[in-house]
Amino acid sequence: MGATVLKFTPRESLNDFVKEKTKVSLIRRTGGRKSSSNMAIHGENLAALAALKAGFGTAKENFKVDLIVIDPPYNVGGNQGYKNIWKGHSEKERDWAGDHGSFLDFMEPRIKIGRQLLTEDGVMMVNICDGEYCRLKILMDQVFGEQNCIGTIIWNKNQGANGSKLSITHEYILIYAKDATKVPGLKKEKAGASIILEKAKELKEKKVPYEQAQKEFRKWMNEKFKKGEISSGEKNYSFLNPDTYEVFRPVSLRAQDKPETRYQVPLKHPLTKKACTMPKNGWSLSEKTLKERSQYSKVIHGSSFIIAGKIVYGLNHSNVPQLYRALETSTEQSLSSVLNITYGGDKDLPDGIKFSTPKPVALIKELIKSYPKKDCRVLDYFGGSGTTAHAVVELNKEDGGNRSWILIEEMGSTYNKVLVPRMEKVDSSKDFATYELETVPVGGKELLKKFNDYSFDFLTSYHVLDEKDSIHAEGLNIVGYDKSKNQLVAIAIPSERKAKNFFVEELAAIKQTIKKVNAKSVIIYTLHGDSEEPWKGVDKSVLSGTQCKSLATIGVPDELVKEWNEVLEAMAA
């Protein structure tokens, strides 16, 4: 079956589609690893996103992602065969956009549904160029709220097209949070931290005497700095702890402003026991924190300093004490608003795979890695050549993460000849499943028949099912066990019931399977819409004697259509 492509441009087309509510879209698995949380979906992205949200809603689970990284069309020219120029005026509220309005009409519902799919601490990152940057930012301010704009990254590509007036060598990445008060800080590794720590470890393992080790270490740091292999900030970590060879730097404890609000009591020197010189304006730390940092059970002597607790003192009380900061606990810094990464994404493509404008894997890795959750779910609904999925696979290999990816791509040639083949080569375990979009009329029996014919393929889109526990008992197909939810998933098929006591046999089969897998909940999809379906309305009491704590029945297509309509209404709001 081929995927149905729905066009929602300009906005009026979206409104008409929502008002008609004559079709519902589903995604169904077409191949790959059935239990994988990585999904490659072929279909129009707006309909596919709505299908994901509605399908997971039917499965009694909110479809949420932690990170959205998208590279939408830039509205500056043709690209890979699909429309990339949206010219024409929009609705009245977008008069300011002029002939760029249709592009914003295209982006608005896709930004809206993306925001709906984010977790409360989720983040969306959108690549764009000069042509639409300012207008897209205004749209995203409207959808997310200005207070949730994290900022804009300038991506210096180190290459670009020579214009008649200016060579453009940069693009932008807009970053917005679902809720800026809840989003974790975006971080990046200090580039030279690992080699600095490795050098200190080498000196310690060779048992180089401290004075000599400190001298060698500082000389080595200066050489690395001159070569540009470590930054000026990293160069400040030029001290070795005399006891442990831990790399550290002294940090000023001077308050920057409002001395009248600062703690003003001096610290006592651990050797002379006299009050140390106070920093101008008082301490930058609170009284409680400073006292905690200055607690010590041992005094460590260096050549020009003394360490006691987490405070670095001078050799006597005339020096202002400083804070002890170890590099090992400070290997990360905030993600910079400028990223210097050469374009060259074509070099990341496996042999035999060609694509005209792939983003470099290094860029997308930097963006994804900045989000601190190593088990985050990453969504890219302008999937293109598959760079986002490629970046997730590489990152997981590098840091042992358990990130998962979901990519949606509309163009069949790109999906079948680039994205899927690329991931088959990049991921040796082929840990992903492929899906396509099915669009079916709401009325009549077609939706019911479609779900009946491909029930397993549909259900495995929304449940991670283990097939080894699949059982057929009369008209009940126990599709499998979803370990992630500790849930047994089944579907009732009335046409397969032959025995008079079919319900007794179905009930016995489901109880047996519950006990076998130790399931705590059961969800049964019912295809028969009227009151004749015996599972409809049944509660967990029929499963007495098992450890099952809940039983839910989902009427298909009724509940699926309800979820679908709710998604569309939110999308067009």
Coordinates of C-alpha atoms in Angstrom, one line a residue:
M1 CA 0.0 0.0 0.0
G2 CA 1.3 3.4 -0.9
A3 CA 1.3 6.2 1.6
T4 CA -1.3 9.0 1.1
V5 CA 0.1 12.5 0.9
L6 CA -2.1 15.2 2.3
K7 CA -1.4 18.9 1.4
F8 CA -2.2 21.5 4.0
T9 CA -1.1 24.6 2.2
P10 CA -2.1 27.3 2.5
R11 CA -3.9 27.6 5.8
E12 CA -7.4 27.5 4.2
S13 CA -6.7 23.9 3.1
L14 CA -6.0 22.9 6.7
N15 CA -9.2 24.6 7.9
D16 CA -11.3 22.8 5.2
F17 CA -9.7 19.5 6.0
V18 CA -10.4 19.9 9.7
K19 CA -14.0 21.0 9.2
E20 CA -14.8 18.1 6.9
K21 CA -13.4 15.4 9.3
T22 CA -14.0 12.8 6.6
K23 CA -10.7 10.9 6.9
V24 CA -8.5 9.5 9.6
S25 CA -4.9 8.7 9.3
L26 CA -3.1 5.7 10.9
I27 CA 0.5 4.6 10.7
R28 CA 1.2 1.0 10.2
R29 CA 4.5 -0.9 10.5
T30 CA 5.8 -2.2 7.2
G31 CA 9.1 -3.8 8.3
G32 CA 12.1 -3.7 10.5
R33 CA 12.5 -4.6 14.2
K34 CA 9.1 -4.9 15.8
S35 CA 10.1 -4.0 19.3
S36 CA 12.3 -1.0 18.4
S37 CA 11.5 2.4 19.7
N38 CA 13.2 3.9 16.6
M39 CA 10.7 4.8 13.9
A40 CA 11.1 5.8 10.2
I41 CA 7.7 6.9 8.9
H42 CA 6.9 7.6 5.3
G43 CA 4.1 10.1 4.9
E44 CA 3.1 13.8 5.0
N45 CA 4.4 15.1 8.3
L46 CA 1.3 16.9 9.5
A47 CA -1.0 13.9 9.0
A48 CA 1.7 11.5 10.4
L49 CA 2.1 13.6 13.6
A50 CA -1.7 13.7 14.0
A51 CA -1.8 9.9 13.5
L52 CA 0.9 9.4 16.1
K53 CA -0.8 11.6 18.7
A54 CA -4.2 10.1 18.0
G55 CA -3.0 6.5 18.0
F56 CA -1.0 6.8 21.2
G57 CA -4.0 8.5 22.8
T58 CA -6.2 5.6 21.8
A59 CA -3.6 3.3 23.4
K60 CA -4.1 5.3 26.7
E61 CA -0.7 6.9 26.5
N62 CA 0.3 10.5 25.7
F63 CA 2.7 10.6 22.8
K64 CA 5.5 12.8 24.0
V65 CA 9.1 13.6 22.9
D66 CA 11.9 15.4 24.7
L67 CA 13.6 17.0 21.8
I68 CA 12.4 18.1 18.3
V69 CA 15.2 18.9 15.8
I70 CA 13.8 20.0 12.4
D71 CA 15.2 21.4 9.2
P72 CA 12.2 22.6 7.3
P73 CA 12.2 24.1 3.8
Y74 CA 13.8 27.5 3.8
N75 CA 11.3 29.0 1.3
V76 CA 14.2 30.0 -1.0
G77 CA 13.9 27.6 -3.9
G78 CA 13.1 24.1 -5.1
N79 CA 14.5 21.2 -3.1
Q80 CA 14.4 17.4 -3.8
G81 CA 11.2 17.6 -5.8
Y82 CA 8.8 18.9 -3.2
K83 CA 7.4 22.4 -2.9
N84 CA 9.7 24.9 -1.3
I85 CA 8.3 28.2 -2.3
W86 CA 5.1 29.4 -0.5
K87 CA 4.3 32.8 -2.0
G88 CA 1.1 34.7 -1.5
H89 CA -0.8 36.6 1.2
S90 CA -2.1 34.9 4.3
E91 CA -5.1 35.5 6.5
K92 CA -5.7 39.1 7.7
E93 CA -3.8 38.6 11.0
R94 CA -0.6 38.0 9.0
D95 CA -0.7 41.1 6.7
W96 CA 2.8 42.0 8.0
A97 CA 4.2 38.9 6.4
G98 CA 3.4 40.1 2.8
D99 CA 4.1 37.4 0.3
H100 CA 5.8 35.2 2.9
G101 CA 2.5 34.6 4.6
S102 CA 1.9 31.2 2.9
F103 CA 5.2 29.9 4.3
L104 CA 4.0 30.8 7.8
D105 CA 0.7 29.1 7.0
F106 CA 2.6 26.0 6.2
M107 CA 4.7 26.2 9.3
E108 CA 2.1 27.3 11.9
P109 CA 0.2 23.9 12.4
R110 CA 3.5 22.0 12.3
I111 CA 5.0 24.2 15.0
K112 CA 1.8 24.0 17.0
I113 CA 1.5 20.2 17.0
G114 CA 5.3 20.0 17.7
R115 CA 4.8 22.1 20.8
Q116 CA 1.9 19.9 21.9
L117 CA 4.1 16.8 21.6
L118 CA 6.9 18.1 23.8
T119 CA 7.3 17.0 27.4
E120 CA 7.1 19.8 30.0
D121 CA 10.9 20.1 29.9
G122 CA 11.1 19.5 26.2
V123 CA 12.9 21.7 23.6
M124 CA 12.4 22.4 19.9
M125 CA 15.3 23.4 17.6
V126 CA 14.5 24.7 14.1
N127 CA 17.1 25.3 11.4
I128 CA 16.4 28.3 9.1
C129 CA 18.3 30.9 7.0
D130 CA 18.1 34.7 6.6
G131 CA 15.2 34.6 4.2
E132 CA 12.6 33.6 6.8
Y133 CA 14.4 33.8 10.1
C134 CA 12.7 37.0 11.4
R135 CA 9.2 36.0 10.4
L136 CA 9.6 32.4 11.7
K137 CA 10.8 33.8 15.0
I138 CA 7.7 36.0 15.4
L139 CA 5.5 33.0 14.6
M140 CA 7.3 30.8 17.2
D141 CA 7.1 33.7 19.8
Q142 CA 3.3 33.6 19.2
V143 CA 3.0 29.8 19.5
F144 CA 5.5 29.2 22.4
G145 CA 5.3 32.6 24.1
E146 CA 8.3 35.0 24.0
Q147 CA 9.2 33.9 27.6
N148 CA 10.0 30.4 26.3
C149 CA 12.5 31.5 23.7
I150 CA 15.9 30.1 24.8
G151 CA 17.8 31.9 22.1
T152 CA 19.2 31.7 18.6
I153 CA 22.3 29.8 17.6
I154 CA 24.3 31.2 14.7
W155 CA 25.7 28.3 12.8
N156 CA 29.0 29.3 11.1
K157 CA 29.3 26.9 8.2
N158 CA 32.7 28.2 7.1
Q159 CA 31.5 28.2 3.5
G160 CA 28.7 29.8 1.5
A161 CA 27.5 31.2 -1.7
N162 CA 29.2 34.4 -2.9
G163 CA 26.6 37.1 -3.4
S164 CA 27.1 40.3 -5.3
K165 CA 27.2 42.3 -2.0
L166 CA 28.0 39.7 0.7
S167 CA 29.1 36.1 1.2
I168 CA 26.6 34.4 3.5
T169 CA 28.4 31.7 5.5
H170 CA 25.9 31.2 8.3
E171 CA 22.4 29.9 9.2
Y172 CA 20.3 30.0 12.3
I173 CA 18.9 27.6 14.8
L174 CA 15.9 28.8 16.7
I175 CA 15.5 27.2 20.2
Y176 CA 12.3 27.2 22.2
A177 CA 11.2 25.4 25.3
K178 CA 7.8 24.1 26.2
D179 CA 8.3 25.8 29.5
A180 CA 11.6 27.7 30.0
T181 CA 11.3 27.4 33.8
K182 CA 11.5 23.6 33.6
V183 CA 14.0 23.0 30.7
P184 CA 17.4 21.8 31.7
G185 CA 20.4 23.9 30.7
L186 CA 21.9 23.1 27.3
K187 CA 25.5 22.1 27.7
K188 CA 28.6 21.2 25.7
E189 CA 31.8 19.5 26.7
K190 CA 34.8 21.6 27.2
A191 CA 36.8 20.6 24.1
G192 CA 40.2 20.2 25.9
A193 CA 39.0 18.8 29.2
S194 CA 39.5 15.2 28.4
I195 CA 43.1 15.6 27.2
I196 CA 43.9 17.8 30.3
L197 CA 42.6 15.1 32.6
E198 CA 44.4 12.4 30.7
K199 CA 47.7 14.3 31.1
A200 CA 47.3 14.7 34.8
K201 CA 46.4 10.9 35.1
E202 CA 49.6 10.1 33.1
L203 CA 51.8 12.2 35.5
K204 CA 50.2 10.5 38.5
E205 CA 50.6 7.0 37.1
K206 CA 54.3 7.6 36.3
K207 CA 54.7 8.8 40.0
V208 CA 56.4 12.0 38.9
P209 CA 57.2 14.0 42.1
Y210 CA 54.7 16.8 42.7
E211 CA 57.0 19.8 42.1
Q212 CA 58.3 18.3 38.8
A213 CA 54.8 17.2 37.8
Q214 CA 53.3 20.7 38.4
K215 CA 56.1 22.3 36.3
E216 CA 55.7 19.8 33.4
F217 CA 51.9 20.1 33.6
R218 CA 52.0 23.9 33.3
K219 CA 54.5 23.8 30.4
W220 CA 52.3 21.3 28.6
M221 CA 49.2 23.4 29.1
N222 CA 50.9 26.5 27.6
E223 CA 52.0 24.5 24.6
K224 CA 48.5 23.1 24.0
F225 CA 47.0 26.6 24.4
K226 CA 49.4 28.0 21.8
K227 CA 48.4 25.2 19.4
G228 CA 44.7 26.1 20.0
E229 CA 44.0 22.6 21.4
I230 CA 42.6 24.0 24.7
S231 CA 40.7 27.3 25.3
S232 CA 41.7 30.2 27.6
G233 CA 39.1 29.1 30.1
E234 CA 40.6 25.6 30.2
K235 CA 44.1 26.9 30.5
N236 CA 43.1 28.4 33.9
Y237 CA 43.0 24.9 35.2
S238 CA 46.8 24.8 35.5
F239 CA 47.1 23.5 39.1
L240 CA 47.6 20.0 40.3
N241 CA 46.4 19.0 43.8
P242 CA 49.6 17.9 45.6
D243 CA 47.8 14.9 47.2
T244 CA 45.7 13.5 44.4
Y245 CA 47.0 15.3 41.2
E246 CA 43.4 16.4 40.6
V247 CA 43.3 19.3 38.1
F248 CA 41.9 22.5 39.6
R249 CA 41.8 26.2 39.5
P250 CA 41.3 28.9 42.2
V251 CA 38.1 31.0 41.5
S252 CA 37.6 34.5 42.9
L253 CA 35.1 34.7 45.7
R254 CA 34.6 38.5 45.4
A255 CA 31.0 39.7 45.1
Q256 CA 30.4 41.8 42.0
D257 CA 27.8 44.1 43.4
K258 CA 25.6 45.2 46.3
P259 CA 28.2 44.8 49.1
E260 CA 25.6 45.7 51.7
T261 CA 23.8 42.4 51.0
R262 CA 26.9 40.3 51.1
Y263 CA 28.4 38.2 53.9
Q264 CA 31.3 40.2 55.3
V265 CA 32.9 38.0 58.0
P266 CA 36.6 37.0 57.1
L267 CA 37.8 33.4 57.0
K268 CA 40.6 32.3 59.4
H269 CA 43.8 31.1 57.8
P270 CA 44.2 27.3 58.6
L271 CA 47.9 27.8 59.6
T272 CA 48.2 31.3 61.1
K273 CA 44.7 31.2 62.6
K274 CA 44.4 34.9 61.8
A275 CA 41.7 36.6 59.8
C276 CA 42.4 36.5 56.0
T277 CA 42.1 39.6 53.9
M278 CA 38.5 40.1 52.8
P279 CA 37.5 40.4 49.1
K280 CA 36.2 43.9 48.1
N281 CA 32.4 44.0 48.3
G282 CA 32.3 40.9 50.5
W283 CA 31.9 37.2 49.6
S284 CA 30.0 36.0 46.5
L285 CA 28.7 33.0 48.5
S286 CA 26.1 33.0 51.2
E287 CA 27.2 32.6 54.8
K288 CA 25.9 29.0 54.9
T289 CA 27.6 27.9 51.6
L290 CA 30.9 29.6 52.5
K291 CA 31.0 27.9 55.9
E292 CA 30.2 24.5 54.2
R293 CA 33.0 25.0 51.7
S294 CA 35.6 26.1 54.4
Q295 CA 35.1 23.0 56.6
Y296 CA 38.2 20.8 56.6
S297 CA 39.8 17.9 58.3
K298 CA 43.2 18.1 56.5
V299 CA 45.4 20.9 55.2
I300 CA 47.2 20.2 51.9
H301 CA 50.4 22.2 51.2
G302 CA 51.3 23.4 47.7
S303 CA 54.3 25.4 46.6
S304 CA 52.4 28.8 46.6
F305 CA 49.0 27.9 48.1
I306 CA 47.3 25.8 50.8
I307 CA 44.1 23.8 50.3
A308 CA 41.7 23.4 53.2
G309 CA 38.2 21.9 52.4
K310 CA 37.1 23.6 49.2
I311 CA 39.0 26.8 49.8
V312 CA 42.4 27.8 48.3
Y313 CA 44.4 30.0 50.7
G314 CA 47.7 31.8 50.2
L315 CA 50.7 30.8 52.3
N316 CA 49.6 33.4 54.9
H317 CA 46.5 35.4 55.9
S318 CA 47.5 38.4 53.7
N319 CA 46.0 36.8 50.6
V320 CA 42.3 36.7 49.8
P321 CA 41.0 33.1 49.9
Q322 CA 39.6 31.6 46.7
L323 CA 37.2 28.8 45.8
Y324 CA 38.7 25.4 44.8
R325 CA 37.1 24.2 41.5
A326 CA 38.1 20.8 40.1
L327 CA 38.1 20.4 36.3
E328 CA 36.6 16.9 36.6
T329 CA 33.4 18.4 38.0
S330 CA 33.4 21.2 35.5
T331 CA 33.9 19.4 32.1
E332 CA 30.8 21.0 30.7
Q333 CA 29.9 24.6 29.8
S334 CA 26.7 26.2 28.5
L335 CA 26.1 25.7 24.8
S336 CA 27.5 28.6 22.8
S337 CA 25.3 30.8 20.7
V338 CA 27.8 30.4 17.9
L339 CA 28.7 27.0 16.5
N340 CA 31.7 26.7 14.1
I341 CA 31.0 23.5 12.1
T342 CA 31.9 23.0 8.5
Y343 CA 28.9 22.3 6.2
G344 CA 30.1 19.1 4.4
G345 CA 27.2 16.8 5.4
D346 CA 27.6 14.9 2.1
K347 CA 30.8 13.4 3.6
D348 CA 28.7 11.7 6.3
L349 CA 26.6 9.7 3.8
P350 CA 27.5 6.0 3.4
D351 CA 28.9 4.8 0.1
G352 CA 26.4 4.6 -2.7
I353 CA 23.9 7.1 -1.1
K354 CA 23.5 10.6 -2.5
F355 CA 21.6 13.6 -1.3
S356 CA 22.0 17.2 -2.3
T357 CA 21.8 19.1 1.0
P358 CA 22.4 16.9 4.0
K359 CA 23.2 18.6 7.3
P360 CA 26.5 17.6 8.9
V361 CA 26.2 14.9 11.6
A362 CA 28.6 16.9 13.8
L363 CA 26.1 19.8 13.9
I364 CA 23.1 17.7 14.9
K365 CA 25.1 15.7 17.4
E366 CA 26.2 19.0 19.1
L367 CA 22.5 20.0 19.3
I368 CA 21.2 16.7 20.6
K369 CA 24.1 16.2 23.0
S370 CA 23.4 19.6 24.6
Y371 CA 20.1 18.2 25.9
P372 CA 21.3 16.4 29.1
K373 CA 19.0 13.4 29.1
K374 CA 20.8 10.4 27.5
D375 CA 17.5 8.5 27.2
C376 CA 15.6 11.3 25.4
R377 CA 13.2 10.7 22.5
V378 CA 14.2 12.8 19.5
L379 CA 11.7 13.7 16.8
D380 CA 12.5 15.1 13.3
Y381 CA 9.4 15.5 11.1
F382 CA 11.4 16.9 8.1
G383 CA 13.5 13.7 8.1
G384 CA 15.3 14.2 4.7
S385 CA 18.4 12.1 4.4
G386 CA 18.2 10.9 8.0
T387 CA 21.0 13.0 9.6
T388 CA 19.1 13.3 12.9
A389 CA 18.8 9.5 13.3
H390 CA 22.4 9.0 12.2
A391 CA 23.5 11.5 15.0
V392 CA 21.5 9.7 17.6
V393 CA 23.1 6.4 16.7
E394 CA 26.6 7.8 16.9
L395 CA 26.0 9.6 20.2
N396 CA 24.6 6.5 21.8
K397 CA 27.8 4.6 20.7
E398 CA 30.0 7.4 22.1
D399 CA 28.5 7.9 25.5
G400 CA 26.4 4.8 26.2
G401 CA 23.2 6.7 25.9
N402 CA 19.8 5.2 25.2
R403 CA 18.3 7.9 23.0
S404 CA 15.6 6.9 20.5
W405 CA 14.6 8.6 17.2
I406 CA 11.5 9.1 15.2
L407 CA 11.8 10.5 11.6
I408 CA 9.0 11.4 9.2
E409 CA 9.7 12.0 5.5
E410 CA 7.2 12.7 2.8
M411 CA 9.2 12.2 -0.4
G412 CA 9.1 8.5 -1.4
S413 CA 12.4 8.7 -3.3
T414 CA 14.2 10.3 -0.4
Y415 CA 12.7 7.8 2.1
N416 CA 13.3 4.7 0.1
K417 CA 16.6 5.5 -1.6
V418 CA 18.3 7.7 1.1
L419 CA 16.9 7.7 4.6
V420 CA 16.2 3.9 5.1
P421 CA 19.3 2.6 3.2
R422 CA 21.4 5.1 5.2
M423 CA 20.2 3.9 8.5
E424 CA 20.6 0.2 7.5
K425 CA 24.3 1.0 6.9
V426 CA 24.8 3.3 9.8
D427 CA 23.2 1.1 12.4
S428 CA 24.7 -2.4 12.1
S429 CA 22.0 -3.8 14.4
K430 CA 19.3 -2.3 12.2
D431 CA 17.4 -1.3 15.4
F432 CA 14.5 0.5 13.8
A433 CA 11.1 -0.2 12.3
T434 CA 9.6 1.3 9.1
Y435 CA 6.1 2.7 8.9
E436 CA 3.8 4.2 6.3
L437 CA 0.7 6.4 6.5
E438 CA -2.8 4.9 5.9
T439 CA -5.6 7.4 5.3
V440 CA -9.1 5.9 5.5
P441 CA -12.6 7.4 5.4
V442 CA -14.3 7.8 8.8
G443 CA -17.7 6.5 7.7
G444 CA -18.7 3.0 6.6
K445 CA -16.8 -0.2 7.2
E446 CA -13.5 0.7 5.5
L447 CA -11.8 1.9 8.6
L448 CA -13.0 -1.2 10.6
K449 CA -11.8 -3.5 7.8
K450 CA -8.5 -1.8 7.5
F451 CA -7.9 -2.0 11.2
N452 CA -9.0 -5.7 11.2
D453 CA -6.7 -6.6 8.3
Y454 CA -3.6 -4.9 9.7
S455 CA -4.4 -4.9 13.4
F456 CA -0.9 -6.1 14.4
D457 CA 0.9 -3.7 12.2
F458 CA -1.2 -0.8 13.6
L459 CA -0.9 -1.8 17.2
T460 CA 2.9 -2.3 17.1
S461 CA 3.1 1.4 16.1
Y462 CA 1.8 2.4 19.6
H463 CA 2.9 -0.6 21.7
V464 CA 6.3 -2.3 22.0
L465 CA 5.1 -5.8 21.7
D466 CA 6.7 -9.2 22.3
E467 CA 5.2 -11.6 19.8
K468 CA 6.2 -14.8 21.6
D469 CA 3.2 -14.3 24.0
S470 CA 0.7 -14.0 21.1
I471 CA -2.3 -16.4 21.3
H472 CA -5.5 -16.8 19.3
A473 CA -8.5 -18.0 21.3
E474 CA -11.8 -17.9 19.3
G475 CA -12.3 -14.2 18.5
L476 CA -9.7 -12.8 20.8
N477 CA -6.2 -12.2 19.4
I478 CA -3.7 -11.6 22.2
V479 CA -1.3 -9.6 20.1
G480 CA 1.6 -9.5 22.6
Y481 CA 3.0 -8.2 25.9
D482 CA 4.2 -4.6 26.2
K483 CA 7.0 -4.9 28.7
S484 CA 7.6 -1.1 28.9
K485 CA 4.0 -0.7 30.3
N486 CA 3.7 -4.1 31.9
Q487 CA 0.6 -4.4 29.7
L488 CA -1.1 -7.2 27.7
V489 CA -2.5 -6.0 24.4
A490 CA -5.4 -7.9 22.6
I491 CA -7.9 -7.3 19.9
A492 CA -11.4 -8.8 19.6
I493 CA -12.4 -10.0 16.2
P494 CA -16.1 -11.1 16.1
S495 CA -16.0 -12.8 12.7
E496 CA -13.6 -15.5 14.1
R497 CA -15.9 -16.6 16.9
K498 CA -17.4 -20.1 16.2
A499 CA -18.1 -21.7 19.6
K500 CA -21.2 -20.8 21.7
N501 CA -19.1 -20.4 24.8
F502 CA -16.4 -18.3 23.0
F503 CA -16.2 -15.7 25.8
V504 CA -15.3 -18.4 28.3
E505 CA -12.5 -19.6 26.1
E506 CA -11.3 -16.0 25.5
L507 CA -11.3 -15.2 29.2
A508 CA -9.4 -18.3 30.1
A509 CA -6.7 -17.5 27.4
I510 CA -6.2 -14.0 28.7
K511 CA -6.0 -15.1 32.3
Q512 CA -3.5 -17.7 31.4
T513 CA -1.3 -15.2 29.5
I514 CA -1.6 -12.6 32.3
K515 CA -0.2 -15.1 34.8
K516 CA 2.5 -16.2 32.4
V517 CA 3.9 -12.7 31.8
N518 CA 2.9 -11.2 35.1
A519 CA 1.0 -8.4 33.4
K520 CA -0.5 -5.7 35.7
S521 CA -2.9 -4.3 33.1
V522 CA -4.8 -5.3 29.9
I523 CA -6.0 -3.3 27.0
I524 CA -8.4 -4.8 24.5
Y525 CA -9.3 -3.2 21.2
T526 CA -12.8 -4.1 20.1
L527 CA -13.8 -3.9 16.5
H528 CA -17.6 -4.4 17.0
G529 CA -19.2 -1.1 17.6
D530 CA -22.5 -2.2 19.2
S531 CA -23.6 -3.7 22.5
E532 CA -23.2 -7.3 21.2
E533 CA -19.5 -7.2 21.9
P534 CA -19.1 -8.9 25.3
W535 CA -15.7 -7.3 26.1
K536 CA -17.2 -3.8 25.8
G537 CA -17.8 -2.3 29.2
V538 CA -16.3 -5.3 31.1
D539 CA -14.1 -4.3 34.1
K540 CA -11.2 -5.9 35.9
S541 CA -13.5 -8.0 38.1
V542 CA -13.7 -10.7 35.4
L543 CA -9.9 -11.2 35.8
S544 CA -10.1 -12.1 39.5
G545 CA -7.5 -14.6 40.5
T546 CA -4.8 -12.8 38.5
Q547 CA -2.5 -9.9 39.5
C548 CA -4.0 -7.6 36.9
K549 CA -5.0 -4.2 38.3
S550 CA -6.7 -2.6 35.3
L551 CA -8.6 -3.6 32.2
A552 CA -9.4 -1.1 29.4
T553 CA -11.5 -1.6 26.3
I554 CA -11.0 0.6 23.3
G555 CA -13.8 0.8 20.7
V556 CA -12.3 1.0 17.2
P557 CA -13.1 3.0 15.2
D558 CA -15.1 5.2 17.5
E559 CA -12.4 6.2 20.0
L560 CA -9.8 6.5 17.3
V561 CA -11.9 8.9 15.4
K562 CA -12.6 10.9 18.6
E563 CA -8.9 11.2 19.3
W564 CA -8.2 12.2 15.7
N565 CA -10.8 14.9 15.7
E566 CA -9.4 16.3 19.0
V567 CA -5.9 16.5 17.4
L568 CA -7.2 18.3 14.3
E569 CA -9.2 20.8 16.4
A570 CA -6.1 21.7 18.4
M571 CA -4.0 21.9 15.3
A572 CA -6.3 24.4 13.6
A573 CA -7.0 26.5 16.7

